[in-house]
Short mmCIF file of C-alpha atoms in Angstrom, two decimals:
data_model
loop_
_atom_site.label_atom_id
_atom_site.label_comp_id
_atom_site.label_asym_id
_atom_site.label_seq_id
_atom_site.Cartn_x
_atom_site.Cartn_y
_atom_site.Cartn_z
CA UNK A 203 20.68 14.36 -13.32
CA UNK A 204 19.31 11.10 -12.09
CA UNK A 205 20.14 9.62 -8.73
CA UNK A 206 22.84 6.99 -8.82
CA UNK A 207 22.06 3.34 -8.36
CA UNK A 208 23.96 0.19 -9.02
CA UNK A 209 23.11 -2.10 -11.87
CA UNK A 210 21.08 0.56 -13.66
CA UNK A 211 19.28 -0.45 -16.85
CA UNK A 212 17.41 1.54 -19.46
CA UNK A 213 14.30 1.08 -17.30
CA UNK A 214 15.84 3.29 -14.63
CA UNK A 215 15.06 6.08 -17.07
CA UNK A 216 11.39 5.26 -17.44
CA UNK A 217 8.37 5.63 -15.19
CA UNK A 218 6.02 3.38 -17.13
CA UNK A 219 4.41 0.37 -15.48
CA UNK A 220 6.81 -2.18 -16.90
CA UNK A 221 10.25 -2.42 -18.41
CA UNK A 222 8.73 -4.12 -21.43
CA UNK A 223 6.43 -1.18 -22.09
CA UNK A 224 9.30 1.28 -21.85
CA UNK A 225 11.41 -0.84 -24.20
CA UNK A 226 8.46 -0.90 -26.62
CA UNK A 227 8.42 2.91 -26.70
CA UNK A 228 12.17 3.09 -27.26
CA UNK A 229 12.36 0.35 -29.89
CA UNK A 230 9.26 1.48 -31.80
CA UNK A 231 9.46 5.27 -31.76
CA UNK A 232 12.80 6.47 -30.42
CA UNK A 233 15.74 4.32 -31.52
CA UNK A 234 14.68 4.03 -35.22
CA UNK A 235 14.81 7.83 -35.53
CA UNK A 236 17.81 8.50 -33.30
CA UNK A 237 20.61 10.14 -35.31
CA UNK A 238 23.74 8.00 -35.53
CA UNK A 239 25.95 10.41 -33.54
CA UNK A 240 23.46 10.31 -30.66
CA UNK A 241 23.37 6.53 -30.72
CA UNK A 242 27.17 6.45 -30.67
CA UNK A 243 27.32 8.80 -27.71
CA UNK A 244 24.58 6.89 -25.88
CA UNK A 245 26.55 3.65 -26.31
CA UNK A 246 29.77 5.30 -25.07
CA UNK A 247 27.99 6.82 -22.08
CA UNK A 248 26.46 3.45 -21.15
CA UNK A 249 29.91 2.27 -20.06
CA UNK A 250 30.36 5.21 -17.66
CA UNK A 251 29.95 4.44 -13.93
CA UNK A 252 27.37 7.22 -13.68
CA UNK A 253 25.60 6.48 -16.96
CA UNK A 254 22.23 6.93 -15.27
CA UNK A 255 22.91 10.69 -15.28
CA UNK A 256 22.51 10.88 -19.05
CA UNK A 257 19.38 12.33 -20.64
CA UNK A 258 16.84 9.61 -21.43
CA UNK A 259 16.50 9.12 -25.20
CA UNK A 260 12.70 9.41 -25.15
CA UNK A 261 12.96 12.73 -23.30
CA UNK A 262 15.63 13.79 -25.78
CA UNK A 263 13.38 13.06 -28.73
CA UNK A 264 10.70 15.26 -27.17
CA UNK A 265 13.19 18.08 -26.57
CA UNK A 266 14.28 17.94 -30.23
CA UNK A 267 10.67 18.38 -31.31
CA UNK A 268 10.23 21.37 -28.98
CA UNK A 269 13.38 22.98 -30.40
CA UNK A 270 12.00 22.61 -33.91
CA UNK A 271 8.50 23.82 -33.01
CA UNK A 272 9.83 27.14 -31.71
CA UNK A 273 12.65 27.42 -34.28
CA UNK A 274 15.17 27.72 -31.45
CA UNK A 275 18.47 29.33 -32.35
CA UNK A 276 19.99 30.60 -29.11
CA UNK A 277 19.93 28.20 -26.16
CA UNK A 278 21.31 27.54 -22.68
CA UNK A 279 22.13 24.17 -21.13
CA UNK A 280 22.94 23.75 -17.44
CA UNK A 281 24.31 20.29 -16.67
CA UNK A 282 26.07 18.64 -19.61
CA UNK A 283 27.59 15.33 -18.40
CA UNK A 284 28.84 13.50 -21.54
CA UNK A 285 26.74 15.69 -23.80
CA UNK A 286 23.78 13.65 -25.11
CA UNK A 287 21.25 16.48 -24.79
CA UNK A 288 23.89 19.00 -25.86
CA UNK A 289 24.65 17.08 -29.05
CA UNK A 290 20.94 16.61 -29.66
CA UNK A 291 20.42 20.38 -29.42
CA UNK A 292 23.43 21.15 -31.61
CA UNK A 293 22.15 18.76 -34.30
CA UNK A 294 18.70 20.35 -34.18
CA UNK A 295 19.30 24.11 -34.16
CA UNK A 296 20.37 25.98 -37.34
CA UNK A 297 23.97 26.21 -38.55
CA UNK A 298 24.32 29.68 -37.05
CA UNK A 299 22.70 28.65 -33.75
CA UNK A 300 24.58 28.86 -30.45
CA UNK A 301 24.44 26.95 -27.17
CA UNK A 302 25.90 28.21 -23.90
CA UNK A 303 26.64 24.95 -22.08
CA UNK A 304 27.64 25.02 -18.42
CA UNK A 305 28.99 22.21 -16.27
CA UNK A 306 31.50 21.97 -13.43
CA UNK A 307 32.99 18.76 -14.87
CA UNK A 308 34.80 19.17 -18.18
CA UNK A 309 36.15 15.62 -17.93
CA UNK A 310 32.71 14.11 -18.58
CA UNK A 311 32.07 16.53 -21.44
CA UNK A 312 35.33 15.47 -23.10
CA UNK A 313 34.07 11.88 -23.26
CA UNK A 314 31.45 13.01 -25.75
CA UNK A 315 33.50 15.72 -27.43
CA UNK A 316 35.02 13.47 -30.15
CA UNK A 317 31.50 12.44 -31.21
CA UNK A 318 30.40 16.09 -31.20
CA UNK A 319 33.39 16.99 -33.37
CA UNK A 320 32.75 14.17 -35.85
CA UNK A 321 29.14 15.32 -36.09
CA UNK A 322 30.44 18.74 -37.18
CA UNK A 323 28.59 20.78 -34.57
CA UNK A 324 31.29 21.81 -32.07
CA UNK A 325 31.22 25.33 -33.55
CA UNK A 326 27.70 25.81 -32.15
CA UNK A 327 28.78 25.11 -28.55
CA UNK A 328 30.30 27.49 -26.02
CA UNK A 329 31.22 25.15 -23.15
CA UNK A 330 31.93 26.88 -19.84
CA UNK A 331 33.44 24.90 -16.96
CA UNK A 332 31.83 26.60 -14.00
CA UNK A 333 29.01 26.66 -11.52
CA UNK A 334 25.93 27.85 -13.37
CA UNK A 335 24.69 30.75 -11.25
CA UNK A 336 27.74 32.97 -11.88
CA UNK A 337 27.46 32.31 -15.62
CA UNK A 338 23.77 33.20 -15.69
CA UNK A 339 24.47 36.33 -13.63
CA UNK A 340 27.24 37.31 -16.04
CA UNK A 341 24.80 36.96 -18.93
CA UNK A 342 22.28 39.16 -17.13
CA UNK A 343 24.97 41.78 -16.49
CA UNK A 344 24.74 42.51 -20.23
CA UNK A 345 21.26 44.00 -20.86
CA UNK A 346 21.44 42.74 -24.43
CA UNK A 347 21.05 39.17 -23.19
CA UNK A 348 17.69 39.79 -21.56
CA UNK A 349 14.76 38.32 -23.50
CA UNK A 350 17.19 36.92 -26.08
CA UNK A 351 17.27 33.13 -25.60
CA UNK A 352 14.79 30.77 -27.22
CA UNK A 353 15.29 27.65 -25.12
CA UNK A 354 16.98 26.27 -22.02
CA UNK A 355 17.50 22.76 -20.67
CA UNK A 356 18.30 22.31 -16.97
CA UNK A 357 19.62 18.99 -15.69
CA UNK A 358 21.73 19.87 -12.67
CA UNK A 359 21.68 20.40 -8.90
CA UNK A 360 18.10 20.45 -7.63
CA UNK A 361 18.92 22.86 -4.80
CA UNK A 362 19.38 25.67 -7.33
CA UNK A 363 16.53 24.92 -9.75
CA UNK A 364 14.41 27.86 -8.56
CA UNK A 365 17.39 30.22 -8.67
CA UNK A 366 18.01 29.10 -12.26
CA UNK A 367 14.34 29.62 -13.02
CA UNK A 368 14.31 33.19 -11.74
CA UNK A 369 17.26 34.08 -13.96
CA UNK A 370 15.90 32.26 -16.98
CA UNK A 371 12.65 34.21 -16.75
CA UNK A 372 14.76 37.25 -17.63
CA UNK A 373 17.01 35.59 -20.21
CA UNK A 374 14.31 33.76 -22.18
CA UNK A 375 12.17 35.50 -24.76
CA UNK A 376 8.44 35.69 -24.17
CA UNK A 377 7.30 32.44 -25.79
CA UNK A 378 10.63 30.79 -25.03
CA UNK A 379 10.79 27.38 -23.39
CA UNK A 380 12.77 25.96 -20.50
CA UNK A 381 12.76 22.22 -19.75
CA UNK A 382 13.66 20.95 -16.28
CA UNK A 383 14.79 17.34 -15.96
CA UNK A 384 14.18 14.89 -13.09
CA UNK A 385 11.02 16.55 -11.80
CA UNK A 386 9.57 13.21 -10.70
CA UNK A 387 12.89 12.12 -9.14
CA UNK A 388 12.56 8.39 -9.67
CA UNK A 389 8.93 8.44 -8.56
CA UNK A 390 10.00 9.50 -5.06
CA UNK A 391 7.70 12.54 -5.16
CA UNK A 392 4.82 10.24 -4.18
CA UNK A 393 6.79 8.13 -1.69
CA UNK A 394 6.47 8.68 2.02
CA UNK A 395 9.52 10.09 3.79
CA UNK A 396 10.06 6.74 5.52
CA UNK A 397 10.00 4.76 2.26
CA UNK A 398 12.31 7.11 0.35
CA UNK A 399 15.89 5.81 0.05
CA UNK A 400 18.29 7.96 2.06
CA UNK A 401 20.32 8.93 -1.03
CA UNK A 402 17.18 10.44 -2.62
CA UNK A 403 15.68 12.28 0.34
CA UNK A 404 17.26 15.70 0.02
CA UNK A 405 16.68 16.02 -3.72
CA UNK A 406 13.16 14.61 -3.31
CA UNK A 407 12.33 17.46 -0.94
CA UNK A 408 13.92 20.02 -3.26
CA UNK A 409 11.95 18.60 -6.19
CA UNK A 410 8.66 18.74 -4.29
CA UNK A 411 9.31 22.38 -3.37
CA UNK A 412 10.32 23.28 -6.92
CA UNK A 413 7.28 21.61 -8.49
CA UNK A 414 5.00 23.50 -6.10
CA UNK A 415 6.63 26.83 -6.95
CA UNK A 416 6.41 26.17 -10.70
CA UNK A 417 2.74 25.23 -10.46
CA UNK A 418 2.03 28.61 -8.86
CA UNK A 419 4.21 30.73 -11.17
CA UNK A 420 1.97 32.98 -13.31
CA UNK A 421 4.85 33.78 -15.68
CA UNK A 422 4.78 30.33 -17.31
CA UNK A 423 2.53 27.72 -18.82
CA UNK A 424 3.67 24.29 -17.64
CA UNK A 425 3.39 20.64 -18.58
CA UNK A 426 4.98 17.85 -16.57
CA UNK A 427 5.60 14.95 -18.94
CA UNK A 428 6.42 11.48 -17.53
CA UNK A 429 9.33 10.99 -19.94
CA UNK A 430 12.64 9.71 -18.61
CA UNK A 431 12.69 10.76 -14.96
CA UNK A 432 10.01 13.39 -15.51
CA UNK A 433 10.51 16.61 -17.49
CA UNK A 434 8.64 19.84 -16.83
CA UNK A 435 8.20 22.05 -19.86
CA UNK A 436 7.69 25.75 -19.12
CA UNK A 437 6.72 28.34 -21.71
CA UNK A 438 7.36 31.93 -20.69
CA UNK A 439 4.15 33.91 -21.05
CA UNK A 440 5.27 37.40 -19.97
#
């Protein structure tokens, strides 16, 4: 989830060269096709003090296309916040699809829950209020869960990204996709240590380490897309 900053605007979610260019992308390609429940939840989330943590709508649109391309049915989400990406996934997967959604803060999830209910997709969601590693380990304790998930979206604590990745490489099917959010961390990955704001330094270092590990992982094909705050798409190869 994105670093906090005061007075955040939609541009805080984009890494393009100008706010105008980012707004052009949103207004031309994203907002006209955004389902009404997602727009409603985005508007509600915009009033939250930590609204910058929400999934960027352009990244969300890309995730929806990935879900459709692989016909995803069984998915995992780590880091829910108010539920924009969760609702997006629930709207996209089939009626009998299921999402295991994990977050330590149910209060934020309940902000979006009325919208999720009105959209008629709450039945697809298994929300678990917990740290994610124990949940992933519990899933792996059942051999039937190995190689059974089609897709995962990770938007949580950077310190555990690699630990999530190791577990997801067992839970995802070969050909399954995991998307990691915030892999450019506000552009700080190319800042010097001295120029990086103090609040971003620890996660910047974690992100640099994670990106290096992913680039060297022979189990996945990867693509780092400069959408939102940077999303890295990994396809499990074996």
